[in-house]
XYZ file of C-alpha atoms in Angstrom:
486
model
C 0.000 0.000 0.000
C 2.788 2.398 0.941
C 4.583 1.623 -2.333
C 1.430 2.385 -4.353
C 1.036 5.755 -2.598
C 4.694 6.550 -3.308
C 4.223 5.699 -6.990
C 1.120 7.909 -7.135
C 2.993 10.801 -5.586
C 5.915 10.242 -7.932
C 3.726 10.259 -11.061
C 1.765 13.297 -9.848
C 5.016 15.160 -9.172
C 6.416 14.285 -12.585
C 3.201 15.298 -14.356
C 3.046 18.646 -12.543
C 6.755 19.233 -13.133
C 6.338 18.415 -16.818
C 3.368 20.775 -17.212
C 5.266 23.483 -15.341
C 8.286 23.382 -17.638
C 6.194 23.107 -20.766
C 3.984 25.927 -19.469
C 6.687 28.370 -18.467
C 8.584 27.985 -21.742
C 5.368 28.191 -23.770
C 4.388 31.342 -21.875
C 7.719 33.055 -22.459
C 7.843 31.839 -26.040
C 4.306 32.999 -26.728
C 4.940 36.460 -25.324
C 7.889 36.912 -27.678
C 6.118 35.145 -30.526
C 3.088 37.439 -30.332
C 5.222 40.529 -30.766
C 7.000 38.999 -33.766
C 3.829 37.487 -35.265
C 1.878 40.747 -35.152
C 4.706 42.528 -36.978
C 5.044 39.713 -39.530
C 1.281 39.601 -40.202
C 1.185 43.367 -40.724
C 4.038 43.164 -43.250
C 2.913 40.092 -45.210
C -0.159 39.860 -47.416
C -3.081 37.380 -47.300
C -1.632 35.898 -50.519
C 1.642 35.067 -48.720
C -0.251 33.255 -45.981
C -2.391 31.583 -48.625
C 0.648 30.189 -50.441
C 2.111 28.910 -47.178
C -1.289 27.446 -46.311
C -1.393 25.535 -49.623
C 2.101 24.156 -49.074
C 1.150 23.376 -45.477
C -1.853 21.287 -46.543
C 0.403 19.004 -48.609
C 3.382 18.896 -46.221
C 1.085 18.300 -43.272
C -0.397 15.338 -45.143
C 3.008 13.838 -45.981
C 4.238 14.277 -42.399
C 1.443 11.965 -41.256
C 3.503 9.081 -42.607
C 6.947 10.232 -41.479
C 7.100 7.992 -38.395
C 4.052 5.699 -38.730
C 3.089 6.179 -35.097
C 6.358 4.672 -33.861
C 6.944 7.623 -31.535
C 3.753 6.674 -29.673
C 4.887 3.027 -29.681
C 8.162 4.044 -27.990
C 6.287 5.904 -25.250
C 3.652 3.177 -24.786
C 6.022 0.172 -24.588
C 7.038 -0.582 -21.010
C 10.198 -2.641 -21.608
C 12.131 -0.945 -24.403
C 15.429 -2.509 -25.551
C 18.326 -0.583 -27.122
C 18.028 -2.641 -30.320
C 14.353 -1.647 -30.587
C 15.328 2.029 -30.579
C 18.015 1.561 -33.265
C 15.653 -0.401 -35.500
C 13.004 2.287 -35.186
C 15.505 5.071 -35.936
C 16.676 3.524 -39.226
C 13.126 2.796 -40.310
C 12.017 6.395 -39.582
C 15.125 7.974 -41.156
C 14.854 5.995 -44.416
C 11.111 6.628 -44.503
C 11.662 10.398 -44.312
C 14.307 10.348 -47.033
C 11.814 8.506 -49.228
C 9.029 10.953 -48.401
C 11.279 13.890 -49.265
C 12.083 12.376 -52.667
C 8.366 11.763 -53.224
C 7.576 15.391 -52.324
C 10.296 16.612 -54.699
C 8.931 14.536 -57.575
C 5.214 15.274 -57.215
C 5.496 18.973 -56.271
C 4.570 20.026 -59.864
C 1.322 18.033 -59.539
C 0.479 19.779 -56.268
C 1.233 23.180 -57.829
C -0.983 22.292 -60.780
C -3.821 21.200 -58.467
C -3.790 24.585 -56.706
C -2.894 26.449 -59.932
C 0.103 28.073 -58.184
C 3.461 27.421 -59.967
C 5.468 28.938 -57.071
C 4.437 26.007 -54.899
C 6.918 23.722 -56.686
C 10.049 25.258 -55.202
C 8.324 26.118 -51.880
C 7.368 22.461 -51.317
C 10.801 21.191 -52.365
C 12.526 23.451 -49.852
C 10.179 23.169 -46.896
C 10.040 19.358 -47.192
C 13.672 19.276 -45.988
C 12.179 19.677 -42.509
C 11.141 16.005 -42.612
C 14.718 14.726 -42.857
C 15.886 17.151 -40.169
C 13.093 16.044 -37.800
C 13.913 12.358 -38.282
C 17.425 12.958 -36.891
C 16.021 14.198 -33.585
C 13.099 11.749 -33.525
C 14.498 9.266 -30.991
C 15.833 11.936 -28.648
C 12.480 13.762 -28.651
C 10.452 10.667 -27.809
C 12.888 9.408 -25.171
C 12.821 12.806 -23.457
C 9.013 12.519 -23.457
C 8.951 8.895 -22.264
C 11.300 9.672 -19.372
C 9.373 12.843 -18.415
C 12.435 15.006 -19.098
C 10.164 17.852 -20.128
C 12.407 20.570 -18.751
C 15.037 19.858 -21.393
C 12.486 19.113 -24.110
C 10.610 22.339 -23.501
C 13.830 24.351 -23.401
C 14.796 22.944 -26.802
C 11.374 23.848 -28.213
C 11.507 27.341 -26.719
C 14.958 28.115 -28.146
C 13.951 26.614 -31.509
C 10.744 28.648 -31.704
C 12.560 31.802 -30.664
C 15.272 31.239 -33.282
C 12.689 30.578 -35.987
C 10.612 33.611 -34.999
C 13.564 36.000 -34.988
C 14.817 34.603 -38.298
C 11.368 35.012 -39.889
C 11.184 38.580 -38.553
C 14.561 39.446 -40.113
C 13.642 37.808 -43.426
C 10.352 39.743 -43.570
C 12.201 42.956 -42.809
C 14.471 42.261 -45.784
C 11.497 41.802 -48.092
C 11.575 38.023 -48.652
C 7.777 37.698 -48.513
C 6.484 34.119 -48.306
C 10.077 32.816 -48.204
C 10.403 34.401 -44.774
C 7.944 31.778 -43.497
C 9.701 28.951 -45.366
C 13.248 29.731 -44.201
C 12.028 30.534 -40.693
C 10.430 27.082 -40.386
C 13.662 25.362 -41.467
C 15.707 27.281 -38.895
C 13.130 26.464 -36.211
C 13.207 22.735 -37.031
C 17.008 22.597 -37.249
C 17.694 24.341 -33.943
C 15.005 22.394 -32.079
C 16.167 18.952 -33.239
C 19.838 19.750 -32.663
C 18.991 20.611 -29.066
C 16.892 17.456 -28.667
C 20.000 15.477 -29.580
C 22.281 17.480 -27.303
C 19.888 16.996 -24.376
C 19.520 13.263 -25.093
C 22.714 12.178 -26.895
C 22.166 8.886 -28.642
C 23.726 7.059 -31.585
C 22.135 4.069 -33.385
C 23.849 0.742 -33.938
C 24.346 -0.221 -37.588
C 21.881 -3.099 -37.677
C 18.243 -3.530 -38.588
C 15.683 -6.255 -37.900
C 12.022 -5.580 -38.647
C 10.860 -8.741 -36.857
C 12.058 -7.338 -33.517
C 9.803 -4.293 -33.751
C 6.838 -5.913 -35.526
C 4.562 -5.603 -32.473
C 5.459 -1.939 -31.992
C 4.995 -1.341 -35.718
C 1.464 -2.790 -35.612
C 0.543 -0.522 -32.702
C 2.168 2.487 -34.369
C 0.423 1.794 -37.672
C -2.989 2.118 -36.012
C -1.849 5.357 -34.416
C -0.661 6.572 -37.840
C -4.050 5.745 -39.389
C -5.783 7.667 -36.608
C -3.495 10.641 -37.227
C -4.171 10.452 -40.951
C -7.918 10.629 -40.365
C -7.378 13.430 -37.832
C -5.433 15.322 -40.476
C -8.218 14.836 -43.025
C -10.879 16.343 -40.803
C -8.702 19.185 -39.436
C -7.344 20.203 -42.851
C -10.195 19.493 -45.235
C -11.508 22.999 -44.503
C -8.252 24.552 -45.711
C -8.240 22.242 -48.726
C -11.769 23.337 -49.637
C -10.818 26.997 -49.178
C -7.748 26.591 -51.389
C -9.566 24.707 -54.150
C -12.939 26.455 -54.110
C -12.147 29.972 -52.916
C -8.504 30.761 -53.856
C -5.383 31.828 -51.979
C -6.720 35.159 -50.650
C -9.756 33.558 -48.991
C -7.487 30.789 -47.701
C -5.153 33.425 -46.260
C -8.031 35.019 -44.336
C -9.426 31.706 -43.136
C -5.993 30.315 -42.188
C -5.222 33.309 -39.969
C -8.654 33.159 -38.307
C -8.169 29.456 -37.611
C -4.621 30.078 -36.374
C -5.740 32.663 -33.810
C -8.714 30.539 -32.726
C -6.309 27.630 -32.171
C -3.655 29.479 -30.154
C -4.904 28.273 -26.743
C -5.027 24.745 -28.187
C -1.526 24.905 -29.612
C 0.090 26.774 -26.734
C -1.832 25.575 -23.664
C -3.811 22.391 -24.286
C -0.785 20.849 -25.991
C 0.991 21.112 -22.617
C -1.482 18.647 -21.154
C -1.766 16.336 -24.155
C 2.020 16.006 -24.400
C 2.112 14.889 -20.782
C -1.170 12.924 -20.838
C -0.063 10.068 -23.093
C 3.100 9.076 -21.190
C 1.285 9.586 -17.864
C -1.747 7.528 -18.920
C 0.543 4.856 -20.385
C 2.329 4.448 -17.072
C -0.941 3.699 -15.213
C -2.761 1.985 -18.083
C -3.574 -1.100 -15.955
C -5.089 0.857 -13.014
C -8.511 1.838 -14.370
C -9.746 3.804 -11.345
C -6.553 5.816 -11.131
C -6.584 6.391 -14.888
C -10.198 7.587 -14.697
C -9.299 10.034 -11.916
C -6.343 11.488 -13.857
C -8.404 11.772 -17.052
C -11.306 13.630 -15.407
C -8.944 15.986 -13.612
C -7.054 16.831 -16.832
C -10.287 17.520 -18.716
C -11.544 19.730 -15.873
C -8.337 21.753 -15.655
C -8.175 22.178 -19.458
C -11.791 23.387 -19.574
C -11.360 25.724 -16.585
C -8.281 27.300 -18.180
C -9.223 27.519 -21.847
C -12.978 28.200 -21.945
C -12.658 31.801 -20.671
C -9.730 32.437 -23.028
C -11.658 31.285 -26.099
C -14.639 33.306 -24.926
C -12.417 36.353 -24.369
C -10.912 36.155 -27.864
C -14.391 35.946 -29.392
C -15.725 38.883 -27.346
C -12.801 41.193 -28.142
C -12.280 40.132 -31.789
C -13.933 43.242 -33.276
C -11.492 45.567 -31.538
C -8.397 43.320 -31.380
C -8.268 42.469 -35.095
C -8.486 46.102 -36.179
C -6.110 47.391 -33.494
C -3.386 44.739 -33.836
C -3.696 43.577 -37.454
C -5.176 46.675 -39.205
C -8.282 47.034 -41.382
C -7.016 44.718 -44.130
C -7.715 41.722 -41.870
C -11.299 42.749 -40.938
C -12.841 39.785 -42.881
C -11.416 37.315 -40.325
C -13.494 38.702 -37.424
C -16.674 36.642 -37.931
C -14.988 33.269 -38.608
C -12.623 33.927 -35.691
C -15.577 34.345 -33.317
C -17.308 31.213 -34.583
C -14.150 29.096 -34.442
C -13.449 30.221 -30.865
C -16.828 28.864 -29.777
C -16.067 25.502 -31.408
C -12.583 25.435 -29.911
C -13.991 25.060 -26.396
C -15.096 21.529 -27.324
C -11.997 20.911 -29.422
C -9.881 21.632 -26.348
C -11.418 18.964 -24.115
C -11.793 16.506 -27.009
C -8.004 16.369 -27.450
C -7.657 14.486 -24.119
C -9.647 11.539 -25.549
C -6.965 10.290 -27.941
C -4.167 9.924 -25.321
C -6.646 8.033 -23.144
C -7.666 5.376 -25.679
C -4.126 4.943 -27.002
C -2.694 4.523 -23.510
C -5.260 1.761 -22.951
C -3.917 0.045 -26.077
C -7.086 0.866 -28.065
C -5.875 2.945 -31.030
C -8.715 1.400 -33.044
C -11.137 3.588 -31.057
C -9.138 6.671 -32.066
C -9.274 5.452 -35.682
C -13.078 5.109 -35.524
C -13.526 8.523 -33.865
C -11.400 10.334 -36.424
C -13.070 8.441 -39.281
C -16.456 9.763 -38.120
C -15.101 13.316 -38.039
C -13.317 12.943 -41.390
C -16.444 11.812 -43.243
C -19.028 14.209 -41.859
C -16.877 17.328 -41.463
C -15.453 16.989 -44.985
C -18.991 16.890 -46.408
C -19.971 19.886 -44.268
C -16.917 21.885 -45.368
C -17.662 21.249 -49.037
C -21.257 22.422 -48.652
C -20.372 25.386 -46.432
C -17.461 26.536 -48.592
C -19.381 26.159 -51.844
C -22.381 28.229 -50.758
C -21.100 30.619 -48.086
C -17.370 31.124 -48.704
C -14.768 30.925 -45.968
C -17.326 32.053 -43.376
C -19.329 28.960 -44.334
C -16.329 26.802 -43.377
C -16.428 28.242 -39.861
C -20.181 27.652 -39.584
C -19.657 24.051 -40.689
C -17.465 23.552 -37.623
C -20.136 25.146 -35.423
C -23.083 23.057 -36.623
C -21.413 19.650 -37.075
C -18.572 19.372 -34.563
C -20.689 19.433 -31.341
C -22.814 16.478 -32.538
C -19.773 14.417 -33.507
C -18.076 15.398 -30.246
C -20.861 13.764 -28.234
C -20.732 10.551 -30.260
C -16.947 10.119 -30.219
C -16.550 11.132 -26.573
C -19.110 8.478 -25.621
C -17.056 5.839 -27.483
C -13.835 6.994 -25.768
C -15.273 7.036 -22.252
C -16.455 3.432 -22.582
C -12.792 2.362 -22.515
C -12.573 3.281 -18.820
C -16.234 2.763 -17.908
C -17.005 6.481 -17.474
C -20.526 7.705 -18.257
C -21.357 10.887 -20.162
C -23.334 12.047 -17.130
C -20.252 11.814 -14.887
C -18.172 13.526 -17.572
C -20.412 16.573 -17.992
C -21.220 16.792 -14.279
C -17.570 17.697 -13.696
C -17.767 20.413 -16.373
C -21.080 22.005 -15.322
C -19.568 24.934 -13.429
C -17.025 25.671 -16.173
C -19.838 26.025 -18.730
C -21.937 28.168 -16.371
C -18.957 30.301 -15.311
C -18.058 30.984 -18.946
C -21.649 31.983 -19.776
C -21.726 34.322 -16.754
C -18.431 35.851 -17.896
C -19.711 36.342 -21.474
C -22.928 38.018 -20.298
C -20.981 40.340 -17.981
C -18.552 41.399 -20.711
C -21.308 42.052 -23.268
C -23.225 44.239 -20.802
C -20.104 46.257 -19.944
C -19.135 46.590 -23.638
C -22.570 47.924 -24.554
C -22.694 50.407 -21.683
C -19.478 51.616 -20.039
C -17.096 50.809 -22.923
C -19.244 52.057 -25.790
C -17.537 54.833 -27.746
C -14.051 54.222 -26.352
C -10.977 53.428 -28.442
C -10.081 49.881 -29.485
C -7.324 49.384 -26.899
C -9.452 50.757 -24.052
C -12.295 48.410 -25.004
C -9.937 45.417 -25.171
C -8.465 46.139 -21.731
C -11.875 46.875 -20.213
C -13.393 43.677 -21.602
C -10.424 41.577 -20.448
C -10.547 42.917 -16.893
C -14.323 42.517 -16.714
C -14.167 38.959 -18.020
C -11.446 37.876 -15.592
C -13.252 39.439 -12.628
C -16.628 37.914 -13.573
C -15.160 34.432 -14.126
C -13.279 34.390 -10.817
C -16.309 35.845 -9.008
C -18.538 33.034 -10.279
C -16.187 30.327 -9.028
C -15.564 32.113 -5.748
C -19.322 32.110 -5.074
C -20.525 28.849 -6.645
C -17.540 26.469 -6.975
C -14.713 27.519 -4.692
C -13.310 23.966 -4.833
C -12.283 24.536 -8.451
C -10.277 27.612 -7.493
C -8.628 25.625 -4.704
C -7.720 22.834 -7.124
C -6.314 25.268 -9.683
C -4.312 27.054 -6.993
C -2.942 23.721 -5.754
C -1.768 22.815 -9.257
C -0.044 26.185 -9.609
C 1.640 25.751 -6.219
C 2.978 22.356 -7.202
């Protein structure tokens, strides 16, 4: 009994420590990144972002196959031999070389599909990132498996900072879309070099597929799930590129990017830690259930007011920070922020089912999303432009969320009633916050300048949200404070 309690304390400490280091580096990185990003967005045109978005749709698709889920297999496997790691490295490295050659060869076809000849050279250059990433692949996943998140997060912070500064300097020198391309290569290179320096490792010159066949089978299911995830999260951009053109794609891509910032910068902290943590306690269902519910609750408590705040201040923030030329992104940004509340808590489902050795559930969930969202995006984009893509998310995603979350919770015997009972106060607190901000905006803040309205709305929202929990659910504030203390 004493040993079990010690193990629980150890895992809790490692999880909190991991989230802390990921959080502090993300926070610092985001503060610097925002300054650079706002300048870059003001200097570049929607067409530049559209071109990068088109290249990103293809590269993002190819990257789905660059490790075949073997990174997840490394983290999930309890007894990992040195030979297993070497075999996986050579398989991933050769796979990425092959994918680069494939990208080089078919880039003219991709450019022809989008009717953008400049995509040929852009794809051929940016695809180099795949080979660079494969060199740091083992080090990255071993740092994750061993909960060495301090070093991993430092590498990511320095890499992001290097890439951001490089992009800033390239933009300043008038390189246009190539600023984004070269900046991404510098980011990837610096990050993976640091992964290796923090976890030095060299493969043996031998290869045996039979020794990693079991891991390969697990990883392949993970790769299929990721492929389907990519289809449903990128089919909107594909529809925008094909049906609406690069300018509309540029607007939509930036709206989606801003609506996803809390997901990319905050929720990713938890999901990166969730899979190795869940994997370690995969055989203790009650403990796994407790960790899962707590992670979902903390993610919702943290992100719901942020998404709500972005939506409520979008009218002023877009004009003030990005200028009038980006006004068309305001409506889709608001709609996508509403959807992102559910997207945030949905992301915890995949680490749960994979840690339980059920990647087939993740495959089924993503297949459901891929089919129905793709159809919705085609209809919405065809009839209502890039705003229709945002509305497709709003009308279809909540229904699919309920279905797929039900399938995921069955893995640990958790009911939907228990799940939403834990989130009741977060939903009510966010609604109270939204109502308070709208009232203040329409009365006390009416007629003020953009910056004054942004600051006033932010302060009102924070005060209203904390007030609600102080009055109706003080336990949540205590839990959040305890996590911060740890």
